[in-house]
Structures are given as structure tokens and as C-alpha cells.
Amino acid sequence: MALWEGRFKKELDSRTNDFNSSISFDKAMYKQDITGSIAHAMMLGKCGIIEKEESEKIIDELRNIFNDIKNGKLEFDMQAEDIHMFIESELTKRIGDTGKRLHTARSRNDQVAVDLRLYMRDEVKEIIELLEQLIEILLRKATENYETIMPGYTHLQRAQPITLAHYFMAYVEMFKRDISRLEDATRRMNINPLGSCALAATTYDTDRYLTSKLLGFYEPCLNSLDGVSDRDYAIELTSAFATIMMHMSRISEEFIMWSSHEFKFIELDDAFSTGSSIMPQKKNPDITELIRGKSGRVYGDLMALLTMMKSLPLAYDKDMQEDKEAIFDATKNVKMCLFTFIPMLDTTTFLKENMLNAAKKGFINATDCADYLVKKGLPFRSAYKITGTIVGYCIDNDKTLDTLSIEEYKDFSSLFEEDIYQAIDLKKAVCDRTVVGGPAPDTVKNHVEKIKEYLENRHS
Ligand code: ARG
């Protein structure tokens, strides 16, 4: 029998029950539900809304229920409508009428809002830890590759020389922004909806500041209608998750290309790649492909939340029960992707020779050749045009800017001298880019130091 049976004359149709029920997925929030209930019971006791002894009895038994679920001694009853009903029924089963007092001055509407905020707060903490681990690995890889020259790309065409360290640090910036987005949204989320009750708060003299303190919220929400109907935090955080996935899909895409024979910039560790059932030569970058695929799924979760909330009249509507599966799916997948990507990155071998060779062949020092002419007095556009003609000549004659003789150079402009070879040297081209944000080894070292400080400050 449902807890709300009083008003009803008929048993619930089993199809309605199955359709309505959320226990199959919201059981994932049992810890948060019990935590919220314990805080509520403490407050009820403290405010004299229920007897002190009854409050203590409820709290003790809630703790027992928590341990029993955790240790597999208590199974979820799939006939319960949701996790909130299940815990409350179990409590009443165990301690009788006292258990029935827990739901005083509370509704499942504020209860589920609390649970979800607590749940997301826990998940975000784990995701931030994973992002920090990822940044640490990227940072270490950067310190090993200050001088590793590789082609930088635009339009996937070799463009200008960078270093592998410079490349890694680009992703460090992205994942750093992801952390900041998560923290920012969490700050806004960390407000207590408990005490909003069904929608219009309560006539009991509850202490919402106390439950806020007990649950680690900054303060109670200031409007009970908003308290039970707000899911902005779910949307904001899932948007941040989607952005993390977008970043991971970009590095994944690069790793997929780089592990191909056409690029051959990296060699994935055997433990983090898979073979083909038919083609013996294959070593597939499945992990990165799955990450790329799963990013679509997390975007879908965000879209589900946005669409679910669209046009919903205040305050609570059952549509909102749909929030949980989207949130669970998004958090689970982001964690899984980070968890697998981190050791995969850590064990990847970077084929520095191949990167350098690709850099040598791509005319990526053409800009430096033009800049050379500019430094000799030519306007940039004229220098650009001459260099373009030289590149065309090189392509037609199977040469590179390095292998072109000084006589050939002089045919294009008398400004060319022997020092052109120095100017177009890849190492010099990288080392001269010392401007903040550039790939010069010392500049990247400064960046790495800043990030080390950032990580240390986060942990102090
Ligand atoms: N299972 C419900 C949910 O997830 C809990 C809130 C139910 N409230 C209600 N008024 N039916 O949204």
C-alpha cells in the first residue's frame, strides 16, 4: 500500500505503478536521502516539533537502514514508488509510529530537491578530483616535452611550429576552466531547499538555518516555490559536463588521428587499445572513439533536462522526475571517460622523431620566412606574396625551405642572405615565440609553474 493511500478508494493499477515508479533509478540517492532525513529529524527534535527521544530513535534507525543498504542486507523494494517512500516505509516498519513522524513539515518535493543537490555535490567533487589528476598528467607530459617540436595545425593543415608541451598546456587551460565552471555552478547550487515542503513552506516553526548548516548548505533558499521547482543547477552542471566531454572529444579525435599510420605521432599502450577480430594488423583506439561517441550522449542528457524544464508551471510537476536519469547518465559517463582516459594518456608513447619530421615537411616555417623579409624592410603583404611563390616553387621542385639554395632564394628577392637558414630554423621559430602564451620553452615553463601553483593552492 502506498503511503498516500488515505485519499484513495482503489488499489493502484499495476501499470500506473510501474509507470510512476522511480525507485529503479532514484535508489542511487539512498545515501543523500538518508542524510537529508537525518538533518530533518534533528531539526524537528531541536525545535520541539517532535519529541527529542523520537528524533533520536529516528536518526539511529535511519543510520541502521543506511548501513543495511550499504552492506547489502536490505534490498530495495521495487514496489515502493521512489527512494523517499522506500526509506520512510522501512523506517516505519522498524520503529512503528515514531517513524511516521519523520515526514512532519516536509514533502517529497523539497526532499527530492535536497537529495539531488547533495547527490550532484558529491558527484562534482569526484569529477573535479579526476580533472585535477588529468591536469597533473598533462603537466608532467608538458615538462617532458618543452623542446619536442611538432606541427601546429589550422584546418588540419600544418600551419606553424609548436611544441608538444605547448599542445598539452592548451588542454590544461580547458580542463582548468571546466573545474572553475563546476565550482561556480556548485556555489549557486549549494542553497538549501529543505523546508520549502510541498511548495508553500509550513506553519510549523522549523529552523531552516539549522538544516542548512547540518547539510553543508550556505543558507536556506529564500522562496519555497523556487526551492522545489528549481533545477537550474542540474542544467548548469550538465552543461559543464557536456563541455568537459567536448574537450575530451577534441583530444580524443587528435589521438585517433595521431595513432593512425598516416600520422604516426603516438603509439597507444597495448593495455589501452584493442585488436580486430578479423584484421590481425589492427590496433584500434577504441577508448578515444568511445569518448568521442559518449560526448553526444552527455549533450543529449543536457538537452533532455532543458526540454523537460521548458514551460513547466510552478512549482513541482512530475515531469521533473525525469531529471534523475539524465543526471545519473551524464555523471556516470563523464567519470568513466575521465577515469579511463587518464591512464591511457599516461601510458601513451609520443613519437617525437615523427612529429619533427612532419614539422619539417609542412612549410610551417613559411611565416618565419616572410617575417625575415619584413625584418629586412619589406611590407608584410609583399613578403607574404614572395614567400608564397617560393613555397609554390618548392612544391613543384620537391624541395623544402631548408633545402633551397641561397641562389634560388636570391632569385625571388635580393634581400635574402645566408642568415635566412637560421631564421627558418624550426627550433628558432619556436624559441623566438616568447610572447606570453607562445610555444617558446621558457614561456611554456612559466605557464607550467603557474599551473603547479594553481594546483598547490587548490590543495592548501
Ligand atoms: N519521485 C519523485 C521525483 O523524483 C519525488 C517527488 C514526488 N512528488 C510528488 N509530488 N509526486 O520527482
Short mmCIF file of C-alpha atoms and ligand atoms in Angstrom, two decimals:
data_model
loop_
_atom_site.label_atom_id
_atom_site.label_comp_id
_atom_site.label_asym_id
_atom_site.label_seq_id
_atom_site.Cartn_x
_atom_site.Cartn_y
_atom_site.Cartn_z
CA MET A 1 0.00 0.00 0.00
CA ALA A 2 1.23 3.45 -0.85
CA LEU A 3 1.88 5.98 1.88
CA TRP A 4 -0.72 8.28 0.35
CA GLU A 5 -3.46 5.59 0.36
CA GLY A 6 -5.84 7.57 2.69
CA ARG A 7 -7.34 9.68 -0.09
CA PHE A 8 -7.84 6.77 -2.47
CA LYS A 9 -10.58 4.17 -2.72
CA LYS A 10 -8.92 1.85 -5.23
CA GLU A 11 -5.66 -0.02 -5.43
CA LEU A 12 -3.20 1.48 -7.87
CA ASP A 13 -3.28 -0.11 -11.29
CA SER A 14 -0.05 -2.03 -11.70
CA ARG A 15 0.68 -0.26 -14.98
CA THR A 16 0.32 3.11 -13.29
CA ASN A 17 2.56 1.92 -10.54
CA ASP A 18 5.28 0.76 -12.92
CA PHE A 19 5.00 3.90 -14.98
CA ASN A 20 5.03 6.21 -11.98
CA SER A 21 7.76 4.47 -10.05
CA SER A 22 11.26 5.87 -9.91
CA ILE A 23 12.82 3.53 -7.34
CA SER A 24 14.62 1.57 -10.07
CA PHE A 25 16.90 4.58 -10.61
CA ASP A 26 16.50 7.01 -7.71
CA LYS A 27 17.73 4.30 -5.35
CA ALA A 28 21.14 5.69 -6.34
CA MET A 29 20.38 8.58 -3.97
CA TYR A 30 19.74 6.47 -0.86
CA LYS A 31 22.73 7.94 0.94
CA GLN A 32 21.68 11.53 0.24
CA ASP A 33 18.05 10.76 1.10
CA ILE A 34 19.05 9.37 4.48
CA THR A 35 21.46 12.25 5.12
CA GLY A 36 18.70 14.74 4.38
CA SER A 37 16.24 12.87 6.61
CA ILE A 38 18.70 12.75 9.49
CA ALA A 39 19.16 16.52 9.33
CA HIS A 40 15.41 17.00 9.15
CA ALA A 41 14.81 14.72 12.16
CA MET A 42 17.50 16.55 14.15
CA MET A 43 15.82 19.85 13.39
CA LEU A 44 12.35 18.54 14.29
CA GLY A 45 13.71 17.35 17.65
CA LYS A 46 15.65 20.52 18.33
CA CYS A 47 12.68 22.75 17.52
CA GLY A 48 10.36 20.68 19.69
CA ILE A 49 8.18 19.72 16.73
CA ILE A 50 8.66 16.10 17.72
CA GLU A 51 9.95 14.67 20.99
CA LYS A 52 13.73 14.61 21.43
CA GLU A 53 13.70 10.84 22.07
CA GLU A 54 11.66 10.23 18.97
CA SER A 55 14.05 12.29 16.91
CA GLU A 56 16.96 10.26 18.26
CA LYS A 57 15.20 6.99 17.60
CA ILE A 58 14.51 8.04 14.03
CA ILE A 59 18.11 9.09 13.49
CA ASP A 60 19.50 5.85 14.91
CA GLU A 61 17.26 3.75 12.76
CA LEU A 62 18.00 5.80 9.65
CA ARG A 63 21.67 5.08 10.27
CA ASN A 64 20.90 1.38 10.59
CA ILE A 65 18.96 1.46 7.36
CA PHE A 66 21.88 3.17 5.66
CA ASN A 67 24.32 0.51 6.85
CA ASP A 68 21.97 -2.29 5.92
CA ILE A 69 21.59 -0.99 2.38
CA LYS A 70 25.31 -0.38 2.09
CA ASN A 71 26.18 -3.87 3.30
CA GLY A 72 23.61 -5.49 1.06
CA LYS A 73 21.47 -6.60 4.00
CA LEU A 74 18.47 -4.58 2.92
CA GLU A 75 17.17 -4.77 -0.61
CA PHE A 76 15.20 -2.02 -2.30
CA ASP A 77 11.52 -2.78 -2.62
CA MET A 78 10.70 -2.25 -6.26
CA GLN A 79 7.05 -1.78 -5.32
CA ALA A 80 7.92 1.39 -3.41
CA GLU A 81 7.15 4.44 -5.50
CA ASP A 82 10.51 6.04 -5.02
CA ILE A 83 13.54 6.10 -2.74
CA HIS A 84 11.87 8.58 -0.36
CA MET A 85 8.81 6.35 0.12
CA PHE A 86 11.00 3.31 0.49
CA ILE A 87 13.17 4.71 3.27
CA GLU A 88 10.21 6.12 5.13
CA SER A 89 8.22 2.85 4.91
CA GLU A 90 11.24 0.88 6.03
CA LEU A 91 11.68 3.23 8.97
CA THR A 92 8.04 2.85 9.97
CA LYS A 93 8.28 -0.90 9.54
CA ARG A 94 11.14 -0.88 12.02
CA ILE A 95 10.08 1.67 14.63
CA GLY A 96 6.33 1.97 14.13
CA ASP A 97 4.51 5.24 14.79
CA THR A 98 7.70 7.13 15.60
CA GLY A 99 8.81 6.58 12.02
CA LYS A 100 5.59 8.17 10.81
CA ARG A 101 6.59 11.44 12.47
CA LEU A 102 9.61 11.99 10.21
CA HIS A 103 7.60 13.47 7.38
CA THR A 104 6.25 16.31 9.57
CA ALA A 105 6.91 19.70 7.97
CA ARG A 106 8.35 18.13 4.85
CA SER A 107 7.24 16.96 1.43
CA ARG A 108 8.87 14.73 -1.12
CA ASN A 109 9.12 17.85 -3.24
CA ASP A 110 11.67 19.52 -1.00
CA GLN A 111 13.12 16.14 -0.10
CA VAL A 112 13.96 15.22 -3.69
CA ALA A 113 15.32 18.73 -4.29
CA VAL A 114 17.70 18.29 -1.34
CA ASP A 115 18.71 14.79 -2.37
CA LEU A 116 19.55 15.84 -5.87
CA ARG A 117 21.64 18.80 -4.75
CA LEU A 118 23.55 16.62 -2.31
CA TYR A 119 23.99 13.97 -4.98
CA MET A 120 25.34 16.39 -7.53
CA ARG A 121 27.62 17.97 -4.95
CA ASP A 122 29.17 14.54 -4.25
CA GLU A 123 29.50 13.71 -7.93
CA VAL A 124 31.04 17.06 -8.80
CA LYS A 125 33.64 16.56 -6.09
CA GLU A 126 34.71 13.28 -7.71
CA ILE A 127 34.72 14.77 -11.18
CA ILE A 128 36.87 17.68 -10.04
CA GLU A 129 39.34 15.25 -8.48
CA LEU A 130 39.56 13.39 -11.78
CA LEU A 131 40.07 16.64 -13.67
CA GLU A 132 42.89 17.54 -11.29
CA GLN A 133 44.52 14.18 -11.93
CA LEU A 134 44.21 14.74 -15.64
CA ILE A 135 45.79 18.19 -15.35
CA GLU A 136 48.66 16.70 -13.35
CA ILE A 137 49.38 14.13 -16.07
CA LEU A 138 49.20 16.77 -18.80
CA LEU A 139 51.53 18.92 -16.76
CA ARG A 140 54.05 16.13 -16.35
CA LYS A 141 53.90 15.35 -20.06
CA ALA A 142 54.47 19.04 -20.76
CA THR A 143 57.60 19.17 -18.58
CA GLU A 144 58.99 16.25 -20.58
CA ASN A 145 58.37 17.94 -23.91
CA TYR A 146 59.36 21.60 -23.78
CA GLU A 147 61.63 21.05 -26.78
CA THR A 148 59.57 18.48 -28.68
CA ILE A 149 58.80 20.25 -31.93
CA MET A 150 55.63 19.35 -33.76
CA PRO A 151 53.48 20.98 -36.37
CA GLY A 152 50.64 23.11 -35.09
CA TYR A 153 47.55 22.91 -37.30
CA THR A 154 44.75 25.06 -38.57
CA HIS A 155 42.15 23.49 -40.88
CA LEU A 156 44.07 20.30 -40.06
CA GLN A 157 46.80 21.64 -42.36
CA ARG A 158 50.29 22.01 -40.98
CA ALA A 159 50.47 25.67 -40.03
CA GLN A 160 53.25 26.79 -37.67
CA PRO A 161 55.70 25.03 -35.39
CA ILE A 162 54.74 24.48 -31.75
CA THR A 163 55.93 22.06 -29.10
CA LEU A 164 54.19 19.10 -27.60
CA ALA A 165 54.35 20.87 -24.23
CA HIS A 166 52.54 23.86 -25.70
CA TYR A 167 49.89 21.49 -27.05
CA PHE A 168 49.36 19.79 -23.68
CA MET A 169 49.08 23.11 -21.91
CA ALA A 170 46.23 24.14 -24.20
CA TYR A 171 44.22 21.27 -22.74
CA VAL A 172 45.31 22.19 -19.23
CA GLU A 173 43.64 25.56 -19.75
CA MET A 174 40.45 23.89 -20.96
CA PHE A 175 40.21 21.48 -18.04
CA LYS A 176 41.05 24.28 -15.63
CA ARG A 177 38.08 26.22 -16.99
CA ASP A 178 35.96 23.09 -16.56
CA ILE A 179 36.86 22.94 -12.88
CA SER A 180 36.02 26.59 -12.47
CA ARG A 181 32.67 26.10 -14.22
CA LEU A 182 31.82 23.20 -11.91
CA GLU A 183 32.79 25.15 -8.81
CA ASP A 184 30.90 28.18 -9.93
CA ALA A 185 27.69 26.23 -10.58
CA THR A 186 28.13 24.30 -7.32
CA ARG A 187 28.33 27.56 -5.39
CA ARG A 188 24.99 28.60 -6.83
CA MET A 189 23.52 25.14 -6.18
CA ASN A 190 24.60 24.95 -2.58
CA ILE A 191 21.43 26.52 -1.17
CA ASN A 192 19.02 24.55 0.97
CA PRO A 193 15.52 23.84 -0.40
CA LEU A 194 14.53 21.74 2.65
CA GLY A 195 11.68 23.40 4.50
CA SER A 196 10.03 24.55 1.28
CA CYS A 197 7.83 21.49 1.83
CA ALA A 198 5.35 20.88 -0.97
CA LEU A 199 5.54 24.43 -2.32
CA ALA A 200 4.30 26.87 0.33
CA ALA A 201 6.66 26.11 3.22
CA THR A 202 4.96 25.30 6.53
CA THR A 203 3.15 26.60 9.56
CA TYR A 204 5.47 24.66 11.88
CA ASP A 205 8.20 26.70 13.47
CA THR A 206 11.06 24.93 11.66
CA ASP A 207 14.67 26.06 11.66
CA ARG A 208 15.85 26.07 8.08
CA TYR A 209 19.18 27.60 9.07
CA LEU A 210 19.89 24.56 11.21
CA THR A 211 19.21 22.05 8.43
CA SER A 212 21.28 24.23 6.09
CA LYS A 213 24.20 24.06 8.48
CA LEU A 214 23.83 20.33 9.08
CA LEU A 215 23.80 19.60 5.37
CA GLY A 216 26.61 21.95 4.43
CA PHE A 217 24.44 24.42 2.51
CA TYR A 218 25.28 28.13 2.72
CA GLU A 219 21.72 29.17 3.64
CA PRO A 220 18.08 28.27 3.07
CA CYS A 221 16.56 29.18 -0.27
CA LEU A 222 14.54 32.35 0.05
CA ASN A 223 11.46 31.28 -1.85
CA SER A 224 9.73 27.96 -1.31
CA LEU A 225 8.17 27.86 -4.78
CA ASP A 226 11.61 28.26 -6.28
CA GLY A 227 13.04 25.83 -3.75
CA VAL A 228 11.00 22.89 -5.01
CA SER A 229 10.92 23.79 -8.67
CA ASP A 230 14.46 24.93 -9.36
CA ARG A 231 16.60 22.60 -11.46
CA ASP A 232 18.92 25.28 -12.83
CA TYR A 233 21.83 23.65 -11.06
CA ALA A 234 21.19 20.36 -12.86
CA ILE A 235 21.18 22.18 -16.18
CA GLU A 236 24.24 24.27 -15.38
CA LEU A 237 26.25 21.33 -14.15
CA THR A 238 25.22 19.08 -17.02
CA SER A 239 26.22 21.87 -19.36
CA ALA A 240 29.61 21.90 -17.65
CA PHE A 241 29.75 18.10 -18.04
CA ALA A 242 28.93 18.45 -21.72
CA THR A 243 31.77 20.94 -22.07
CA ILE A 244 34.19 18.55 -20.37
CA MET A 245 33.11 15.89 -22.86
CA MET A 246 33.57 18.32 -25.72
CA HIS A 247 37.15 18.95 -24.57
CA MET A 248 37.81 15.26 -24.16
CA SER A 249 36.34 14.54 -27.57
CA ARG A 250 38.75 17.01 -29.15
CA ILE A 251 41.86 15.46 -27.63
CA SER A 252 40.39 12.03 -28.39
CA GLU A 253 39.92 12.94 -32.02
CA GLU A 254 43.54 14.06 -32.20
CA PHE A 255 44.74 10.86 -30.59
CA ILE A 256 42.69 8.81 -33.03
CA MET A 257 44.34 10.61 -35.95
CA TRP A 258 47.77 10.60 -34.37
CA SER A 259 47.69 6.86 -33.77
CA SER A 260 46.95 6.18 -37.45
CA HIS A 261 49.76 5.15 -39.79
CA GLU A 262 49.14 8.32 -41.76
CA PHE A 263 50.26 10.45 -38.79
CA LYS A 264 52.10 8.05 -36.51
CA PHE A 265 52.65 10.68 -33.80
CA ILE A 266 51.70 8.38 -30.93
CA GLU A 267 51.74 4.74 -30.01
CA LEU A 268 48.96 3.70 -27.65
CA ASP A 269 49.84 1.27 -24.93
CA ASP A 270 48.62 -2.28 -25.65
CA ALA A 271 46.67 -2.22 -22.40
CA PHE A 272 44.65 0.72 -23.64
CA SER A 273 43.84 -0.31 -27.19
CA THR A 274 42.01 -3.18 -28.80
CA GLY A 275 42.52 -5.50 -31.75
CA SER A 276 40.25 -6.50 -34.58
CA SER A 277 38.53 -9.87 -34.71
CA ILE A 278 39.45 -10.28 -38.37
CA MET A 279 42.34 -7.97 -39.27
CA PRO A 280 45.46 -9.11 -37.43
CA GLN A 281 47.38 -5.90 -38.09
CA LYS A 282 44.88 -3.66 -36.33
CA LYS A 283 45.37 -1.81 -33.09
CA ASN A 284 42.34 0.34 -32.55
CA PRO A 285 41.96 3.47 -30.42
CA ASP A 286 38.62 2.31 -29.05
CA ILE A 287 38.81 4.28 -25.81
CA THR A 288 39.14 7.61 -27.52
CA GLU A 289 36.45 6.68 -30.03
CA LEU A 290 34.08 5.79 -27.23
CA ILE A 291 34.81 9.07 -25.51
CA ARG A 292 34.06 10.85 -28.75
CA GLY A 293 30.81 8.91 -29.02
CA LYS A 294 29.79 9.39 -25.41
CA SER A 295 30.13 13.15 -25.69
CA GLY A 296 26.99 13.04 -27.87
CA ARG A 297 25.22 11.16 -25.16
CA VAL A 298 26.05 13.72 -22.49
CA TYR A 299 24.90 16.52 -24.81
CA GLY A 300 21.66 14.52 -25.08
CA ASP A 301 21.32 14.50 -21.29
CA LEU A 302 21.64 18.27 -21.24
CA MET A 303 19.03 18.60 -23.95
CA ALA A 304 16.69 16.26 -22.04
CA LEU A 305 16.94 18.47 -18.95
CA LEU A 306 16.44 21.71 -20.82
CA THR A 307 13.45 20.36 -22.68
CA MET A 308 11.96 18.77 -19.57
CA MET A 309 12.04 22.09 -17.73
CA LYS A 310 10.73 24.15 -20.62
CA SER A 311 7.35 25.78 -19.86
CA LEU A 312 6.86 23.85 -16.61
CA PRO A 313 4.39 25.76 -14.44
CA LEU A 314 5.43 26.35 -10.83
CA ALA A 315 6.01 24.61 -8.60
CA TYR A 316 6.66 20.86 -8.69
CA ASP A 317 5.48 18.79 -11.63
CA LYS A 318 6.04 15.10 -12.09
CA ASP A 319 7.91 15.79 -15.31
CA MET A 320 10.78 16.66 -13.03
CA GLN A 321 11.22 13.04 -12.03
CA GLU A 322 12.88 12.72 -15.45
CA ASP A 323 15.80 14.82 -14.26
CA LYS A 324 17.46 11.97 -12.43
CA GLU A 325 18.23 9.54 -15.22
CA ALA A 326 19.73 12.32 -17.31
CA ILE A 327 21.89 13.46 -14.40
CA PHE A 328 22.94 9.95 -13.43
CA ASP A 329 23.81 9.12 -17.02
CA ALA A 330 25.83 12.30 -17.51
CA THR A 331 27.81 11.99 -14.27
CA LYS A 332 28.46 8.29 -14.78
CA ASN A 333 29.75 8.78 -18.30
CA VAL A 334 31.91 11.80 -17.54
CA LYS A 335 33.52 9.91 -14.66
CA MET A 336 34.02 6.78 -16.73
CA CYS A 337 35.61 8.71 -19.60
CA LEU A 338 37.99 10.62 -17.35
CA PHE A 339 38.82 7.52 -15.36
CA THR A 340 39.88 5.63 -18.49
CA PHE A 341 41.42 8.49 -20.41
CA ILE A 342 43.83 9.45 -17.60
CA PRO A 343 45.85 6.18 -17.55
CA MET A 344 45.60 5.92 -21.32
CA LEU A 345 47.23 9.31 -21.72
CA ASP A 346 49.78 8.46 -19.07
CA THR A 347 50.93 5.34 -20.94
CA THR A 348 50.92 6.74 -24.46
CA THR A 349 54.27 6.96 -26.23
CA PHE A 350 54.87 10.13 -28.19
CA LEU A 351 56.92 9.54 -31.34
CA LYS A 352 58.95 12.72 -31.28
CA GLU A 353 61.00 11.97 -34.41
CA ASN A 354 57.86 11.58 -36.47
CA MET A 355 56.46 14.81 -35.10
CA LEU A 356 59.66 16.63 -36.02
CA ASN A 357 59.71 15.11 -39.50
CA ALA A 358 56.13 16.17 -40.09
CA ALA A 359 57.07 19.65 -38.90
CA LYS A 360 59.98 19.76 -41.36
CA LYS A 361 57.84 18.79 -44.33
CA GLY A 362 54.91 21.08 -43.90
CA PHE A 363 56.34 24.51 -44.82
CA ILE A 364 55.37 25.52 -41.31
CA ASN A 365 58.28 27.96 -41.27
CA ALA A 366 56.83 29.92 -44.19
CA THR A 367 55.55 32.64 -41.85
CA ASP A 368 59.06 32.94 -40.43
CA CYS A 369 60.45 33.30 -43.95
CA ALA A 370 58.00 36.14 -44.60
CA ASP A 371 58.85 37.72 -41.23
CA TYR A 372 62.54 37.55 -42.24
CA LEU A 373 61.82 39.70 -45.28
CA VAL A 374 59.76 42.08 -43.15
CA LYS A 375 62.69 42.49 -40.79
CA LYS A 376 64.78 43.38 -43.87
CA GLY A 377 62.35 46.20 -44.68
CA LEU A 378 59.62 44.73 -46.89
CA PRO A 379 55.96 45.34 -46.01
CA PHE A 380 54.35 42.14 -44.69
CA ARG A 381 51.93 41.68 -47.63
CA SER A 382 54.80 41.81 -50.16
CA ALA A 383 56.88 39.44 -48.04
CA TYR A 384 53.86 37.14 -47.81
CA LYS A 385 53.49 37.10 -51.59
CA ILE A 386 57.15 36.35 -52.27
CA THR A 387 57.16 33.56 -49.69
CA GLY A 388 54.02 32.07 -51.23
CA THR A 389 55.74 31.99 -54.61
CA ILE A 390 58.78 30.31 -53.03
CA VAL A 391 56.57 27.65 -51.42
CA GLY A 392 54.93 27.02 -54.79
CA TYR A 393 58.37 26.64 -56.36
CA CYS A 394 59.43 24.21 -53.62
CA ILE A 395 56.31 22.07 -54.12
CA ASP A 396 56.86 21.94 -57.88
CA ASN A 397 60.52 21.02 -57.41
CA ASP A 398 60.14 18.69 -54.43
CA LYS A 399 62.15 20.92 -52.11
CA THR A 400 61.62 22.47 -48.70
CA LEU A 401 62.55 25.94 -47.45
CA ASP A 402 65.57 24.40 -45.74
CA THR A 403 66.88 22.64 -48.83
CA LEU A 404 66.53 25.61 -51.17
CA SER A 405 69.94 27.04 -52.14
CA ILE A 406 70.78 30.68 -51.41
CA GLU A 407 70.98 31.31 -55.17
CA GLU A 408 67.44 30.07 -55.56
CA TYR A 409 66.34 32.31 -52.68
CA LYS A 410 68.01 35.31 -54.27
CA ASP A 411 66.06 34.70 -57.48
CA PHE A 412 62.96 35.60 -55.52
CA SER A 413 64.39 38.54 -53.59
CA SER A 414 67.81 40.11 -53.30
CA LEU A 415 67.11 40.68 -49.61
CA PHE A 416 67.83 37.01 -48.85
CA GLU A 417 71.22 36.31 -47.24
CA GLU A 418 72.80 33.25 -45.65
CA ASP A 419 71.07 34.06 -42.35
CA ILE A 420 67.71 33.01 -43.89
CA TYR A 421 68.52 29.43 -42.87
CA GLN A 422 68.78 30.48 -39.27
CA ALA A 423 65.56 32.46 -39.48
CA ILE A 424 63.57 29.50 -40.76
CA ASP A 425 65.13 27.00 -38.40
CA LEU A 426 62.20 25.27 -36.68
CA LYS A 427 63.82 25.36 -33.28
CA LYS A 428 64.47 29.08 -33.60
CA ALA A 429 60.95 29.64 -34.89
CA VAL A 430 59.62 28.06 -31.71
CA CYS A 431 62.15 29.60 -29.33
CA ASP A 432 61.54 33.12 -30.66
CA ARG A 433 57.84 32.92 -29.88
CA THR A 434 58.41 34.11 -26.35
CA VAL A 435 55.36 36.31 -26.09
CA VAL A 436 53.01 35.31 -23.24
CA GLY A 437 51.02 32.30 -24.40
CA GLY A 438 53.55 31.34 -27.05
CA PRO A 439 55.32 27.98 -27.52
CA ALA A 440 58.87 29.05 -26.57
CA PRO A 441 60.18 26.55 -23.98
CA ASP A 442 60.77 29.20 -21.29
CA THR A 443 57.33 30.69 -21.84
CA VAL A 444 55.68 27.28 -21.51
CA LYS A 445 57.82 26.60 -18.42
CA ASN A 446 56.38 29.74 -16.83
CA HIS A 447 52.91 28.55 -17.66
CA VAL A 448 53.62 25.15 -16.11
CA GLU A 449 54.89 26.85 -12.93
CA LYS A 450 51.69 28.89 -12.73
CA ILE A 451 49.57 25.75 -13.01
CA LYS A 452 51.65 23.98 -10.37
CA GLU A 453 50.92 26.88 -8.07
CA TYR A 454 47.26 26.74 -9.01
CA LEU A 455 47.12 23.04 -8.07
CA GLU A 456 49.00 23.60 -4.82
CA ASN A 457 46.67 26.44 -3.84
CA ARG A 458 43.69 24.22 -4.52
CA HIS A 459 45.01 21.66 -2.08
CA SER A 460 46.13 24.02 0.65
N1 ARG B 1 9.99 10.61 -7.26
C1 ARG B 1 9.64 11.98 -7.29
C2 ARG B 1 10.64 12.73 -8.18
O1 ARG B 1 11.63 12.22 -8.44
C3 ARG B 1 9.68 12.57 -5.93
C4 ARG B 1 8.80 13.74 -5.72
C5 ARG B 1 7.38 13.31 -5.78
N2 ARG B 1 6.49 14.37 -5.50
C6 ARG B 1 5.21 14.34 -5.87
N3 ARG B 1 4.51 15.38 -5.57
N4 ARG B 1 4.70 13.34 -6.54
O2 ARG B 1 10.38 13.82 -8.63
#
